[in-house]
């Protein structure tokens, strides 16, 4: 990949143990993303997914290595990187408009109230909350609260939107609706997004690339999965695509079996040159560098 808008370079995270030994969550992690890309990290609990996100956000520091965003090494938090957490984290005494406006005024301190309000309203409308501007969080459903969180994150026009399982506590219908909204917004705005999830189907629907982490402690980035499904994919017909089940089965197989035995199965794993695969196109083929497969031939191979 030539456009390394996000470049995670050899980072590690270690914590001191009670007996003086360090516990290594992950070691020598290399990962890059292009501008406008949607990336999802999947792995079992304890592999360091959220820790990687916190390092990207500037909320934590790596024990080794560095993270570069748009040519600048990360040093602490920044309004260039917006985080959407599992909980909505709204200010309960502020209205919907007040919560979003607070973020806007924090980024553009010299704007007057009218300009702040107009800018905030645009993003409230974008997430479908027109008419709820003057409601407080206590008057909103869980899905509406997360919409406010998304509007607040997008309103500061960040270089990166960081999402830590933001839909995991929602019911299936609300979760699907918000996934649709996030995908629509990211396609329309070209927003670069880095997301943590445990949900395979969520990753398949949202992500351009899916990063597979082995089990922790001592987790590694084992594989990068390129999503072979079309950019304009829809939820209703997603499972009908000839590559869908090859993609899903490949990720599930990794989570169920390969993630546990990866260190033994691949002892010479090169952390700087992690293989990229495109399931469904071949058996699956390694596509580093990518190769072009004619649609008819690819569908025949998938069968």
XYZ file of C-alpha atoms in Angstrom:
303
model
C 0.000 0.000 0.000
C 1.515 3.325 -1.053
C -0.796 5.727 0.773
C 0.036 5.043 4.420
C -2.321 7.578 5.959
C -2.166 5.557 9.188
C 1.113 3.762 9.830
C 1.495 1.601 12.938
C 5.172 0.745 13.074
C 6.433 -2.028 15.310
C 4.374 -1.142 18.370
C 4.226 -3.300 21.501
C 2.348 -3.009 24.791
C 3.743 -4.543 27.945
C 2.526 -4.301 31.536
C 4.659 -5.008 34.618
C 3.652 -8.125 36.517
C 3.497 -8.672 40.276
C 6.663 -10.802 40.246
C 8.641 -8.293 38.205
C 8.076 -9.997 34.856
C 6.305 -8.073 32.087
C 3.107 -9.297 30.455
C 3.215 -8.639 26.715
C -0.240 -8.009 25.265
C 1.097 -7.755 21.698
C 4.540 -7.352 20.172
C 6.006 -5.890 16.965
C 2.682 -4.890 15.383
C 2.875 -3.373 11.896
C -0.277 -2.144 10.182
C -1.143 0.575 7.682
C -4.314 2.068 6.251
C -5.020 4.358 3.321
C -6.921 7.609 3.525
C -10.667 6.985 3.321
C -10.345 3.283 4.178
C -12.579 1.453 6.656
C -10.574 -1.081 8.659
C -11.863 -3.565 11.257
C -9.775 -5.475 13.801
C -11.123 -8.852 14.935
C -9.681 -11.134 17.598
C -10.525 -12.802 20.875
C -10.657 -10.863 24.149
C -7.171 -10.211 25.479
C -5.426 -9.822 22.127
C -5.067 -6.051 22.568
C -7.611 -4.719 20.065
C -8.838 -1.899 22.296
C -5.283 -1.159 23.407
C -4.295 -0.570 19.777
C -7.279 1.758 19.372
C -6.371 3.637 22.564
C -2.811 4.083 21.296
C -4.183 5.446 18.019
C -6.403 7.819 20.005
C -3.464 8.981 22.126
C -5.111 7.671 25.300
C -2.307 5.151 25.820
C 1.342 4.931 24.803
C 3.092 1.969 23.207
C 5.932 0.300 25.082
C 7.838 0.246 21.802
C 7.360 1.489 18.255
C 5.449 4.471 16.950
C 2.196 5.440 15.248
C 2.131 7.993 12.434
C -1.041 9.653 11.142
C -0.919 11.850 8.053
C 2.858 12.152 8.347
C 2.906 13.102 12.050
C 3.792 10.868 14.995
C 1.016 10.665 17.587
C 1.751 12.525 20.809
C -1.281 12.432 23.080
C -4.909 13.064 22.226
C -6.074 15.289 19.395
C -9.347 16.486 17.910
C -8.032 15.074 14.637
C -8.947 11.657 16.071
C -12.510 11.163 17.301
C -13.471 8.162 19.438
C -16.867 6.489 19.670
C -16.923 4.200 22.705
C -19.143 1.221 23.552
C -21.203 3.511 25.772
C -22.508 6.782 24.394
C -20.540 8.949 26.909
C -22.930 11.896 26.487
C -23.130 14.807 28.912
C -26.505 14.162 30.630
C -27.203 17.834 31.397
C -26.837 18.859 27.749
C -29.355 18.355 24.963
C -28.611 16.568 21.702
C -27.684 19.903 20.159
C -25.723 20.867 23.250
C -23.643 17.686 23.192
C -22.718 18.072 19.532
C -22.202 21.839 19.825
C -19.842 21.290 22.749
C -17.538 19.246 20.512
C -17.769 21.818 17.710
C -16.915 24.733 19.994
C -13.994 22.752 21.433
C -12.509 22.418 17.942
C -13.294 25.909 16.655
C -13.073 28.136 19.722
C -13.408 31.407 17.808
C -16.722 30.526 16.173
C -19.774 32.405 17.411
C -22.798 30.531 18.800
C -24.815 30.819 15.586
C -22.069 29.249 13.488
C -21.494 26.493 16.051
C -25.212 25.712 16.123
C -25.517 25.633 12.326
C -22.518 23.315 11.991
C -23.765 20.998 14.758
C -27.237 20.860 13.244
C -25.819 19.638 9.937
C -24.441 16.504 11.610
C -27.529 15.965 13.727
C -29.492 15.910 10.466
C -26.889 13.591 8.920
C -27.517 10.872 11.529
C -31.294 11.202 11.303
C -32.022 13.034 14.550
C -33.764 16.085 13.125
C -36.501 17.094 15.565
C -34.685 15.697 18.606
C -32.243 18.575 19.036
C -33.659 19.724 22.378
C -34.028 16.319 24.013
C -31.705 15.241 26.824
C -29.986 11.827 26.827
C -32.519 10.534 29.373
C -35.229 11.052 26.748
C -33.435 9.045 24.063
C -33.274 5.337 23.226
C -29.939 3.536 23.208
C -29.708 3.740 19.430
C -30.481 7.457 19.431
C -27.764 8.063 22.030
C -25.235 6.312 19.809
C -26.406 8.437 16.879
C -25.606 11.513 18.961
C -22.162 10.049 19.653
C -21.613 9.515 15.928
C -22.809 13.042 15.121
C -20.523 14.477 17.799
C -17.520 12.562 16.427
C -18.185 13.529 12.825
C -18.924 17.190 13.666
C -15.274 17.917 14.473
C -14.379 16.571 11.011
C -11.631 14.254 12.284
C -8.911 12.745 10.183
C -9.764 9.374 11.748
C -12.900 8.051 13.393
C -12.066 5.390 15.989
C -14.892 3.038 16.973
C -14.644 0.635 19.912
C -17.522 -1.840 19.477
C -20.040 1.024 19.459
C -23.060 -1.160 18.637
C -22.365 -4.182 20.839
C -24.910 -3.256 23.541
C -27.769 -2.594 21.114
C -30.531 -4.916 19.947
C -30.081 -6.558 16.541
C -32.521 -4.296 14.679
C -31.028 -1.067 16.040
C -27.512 -2.363 15.480
C -28.253 -3.129 11.845
C -29.830 0.290 11.304
C -26.810 2.079 12.746
C -24.404 -0.056 10.724
C -26.311 1.012 7.602
C -26.044 4.668 8.666
C -22.324 4.454 9.410
C -21.599 2.782 6.080
C -23.647 5.389 4.195
C -21.926 8.282 5.968
C -18.434 6.890 5.445
C -19.078 6.310 1.739
C -20.494 9.825 1.333
C -17.770 11.625 3.285
C -14.732 9.430 2.611
C -14.137 9.200 6.367
C -11.140 7.110 7.435
C -12.393 4.693 10.084
C -10.666 2.216 12.405
C -13.069 -0.096 14.211
C -12.851 -2.824 16.845
C -15.472 -5.553 16.683
C -16.224 -9.138 17.703
C -18.984 -9.387 15.099
C -17.852 -11.136 11.899
C -20.917 -10.055 9.912
C -20.457 -6.446 11.041
C -16.878 -6.485 9.797
C -17.874 -8.036 6.461
C -20.581 -5.420 5.919
C -18.563 -2.367 6.961
C -14.873 -2.961 6.320
C -12.672 -2.625 3.278
C -10.033 -4.686 5.061
C -10.215 -6.904 8.155
C -7.189 -7.358 10.408
C -7.046 -10.760 12.139
C -5.292 -10.861 15.526
C -4.060 -14.060 17.171
C -4.854 -14.845 20.795
C -3.120 -12.936 23.578
C -0.971 -12.514 25.496
C 1.769 -12.064 22.945
C -0.785 -11.497 20.181
C 0.243 -10.856 16.589
C -1.381 -9.552 13.453
C -1.682 -12.841 11.585
C -3.412 -11.876 8.367
C -5.042 -9.036 6.476
C -8.277 -9.948 4.687
C -9.291 -7.820 1.720
C -13.057 -7.664 1.409
C -13.887 -8.974 -2.102
C -17.510 -7.785 -1.952
C -18.488 -4.706 -4.010
C -18.262 -1.256 -2.443
C -21.957 -0.645 -3.037
C -22.998 -3.841 -1.223
C -26.364 -3.872 0.490
C -27.401 -5.740 3.606
C -30.380 -7.532 2.022
C -28.479 -9.278 -0.775
C -25.083 -9.535 0.924
C -25.323 -13.292 1.547
C -26.163 -13.943 -2.107
C -22.797 -12.745 -3.374
C -20.645 -15.691 -4.580
C -17.748 -14.624 -2.342
C -19.745 -14.064 0.860
C -19.542 -17.501 2.445
C -15.911 -18.012 1.463
C -15.110 -14.725 3.195
C -17.185 -15.464 6.291
C -15.948 -19.044 6.639
C -12.344 -17.902 6.304
C -12.690 -15.420 9.194
C -14.674 -17.820 11.400
C -12.130 -20.593 10.781
C -9.384 -18.250 11.925
C -11.228 -17.274 15.109
C -12.231 -20.844 15.984
C -8.991 -22.671 15.253
C -6.102 -20.892 13.521
C -5.898 -17.976 15.994
C -5.091 -20.437 18.815
C -2.349 -22.391 17.084
C -0.888 -19.665 14.879
C 2.435 -19.316 16.747
C 3.079 -23.069 16.359
C 1.753 -23.351 12.809
C 3.649 -20.299 11.501
C 6.914 -20.124 13.494
C 8.653 -17.946 10.869
C 5.882 -15.300 10.774
C 7.234 -11.980 9.452
C 5.437 -9.191 11.345
C 6.475 -6.573 8.784
C 5.114 -8.513 5.814
C 1.798 -9.933 6.939
C 0.030 -11.846 4.139
C -3.023 -10.291 2.545
C -5.726 -12.629 1.239
C -8.966 -12.185 -0.668
C -11.218 -15.170 0.176
C -13.425 -16.421 -2.627
C -10.946 -15.353 -5.288
C -9.051 -18.583 -5.653
C -8.485 -20.848 -2.660
C -7.941 -18.101 -1.229
C -5.024 -16.470 -2.993
C -2.418 -14.253 -1.426
C -2.847 -10.853 -3.020
C 0.287 -9.062 -1.847
C 0.713 -7.483 -4.353
C -2.903 -7.718 -5.609
C -3.712 -9.624 -8.755
C -6.675 -9.107 -11.075
C -9.109 -11.998 -11.538
C -11.778 -11.900 -14.223
C -15.296 -12.030 -12.671
C -16.364 -15.201 -14.494
C -13.156 -17.020 -13.627
C -13.367 -15.853 -10.020
C -16.925 -17.114 -9.639
C -15.950 -20.477 -11.106
C -13.030 -20.707 -8.659
C -15.317 -19.822 -5.762
C -17.572 -22.731 -6.642
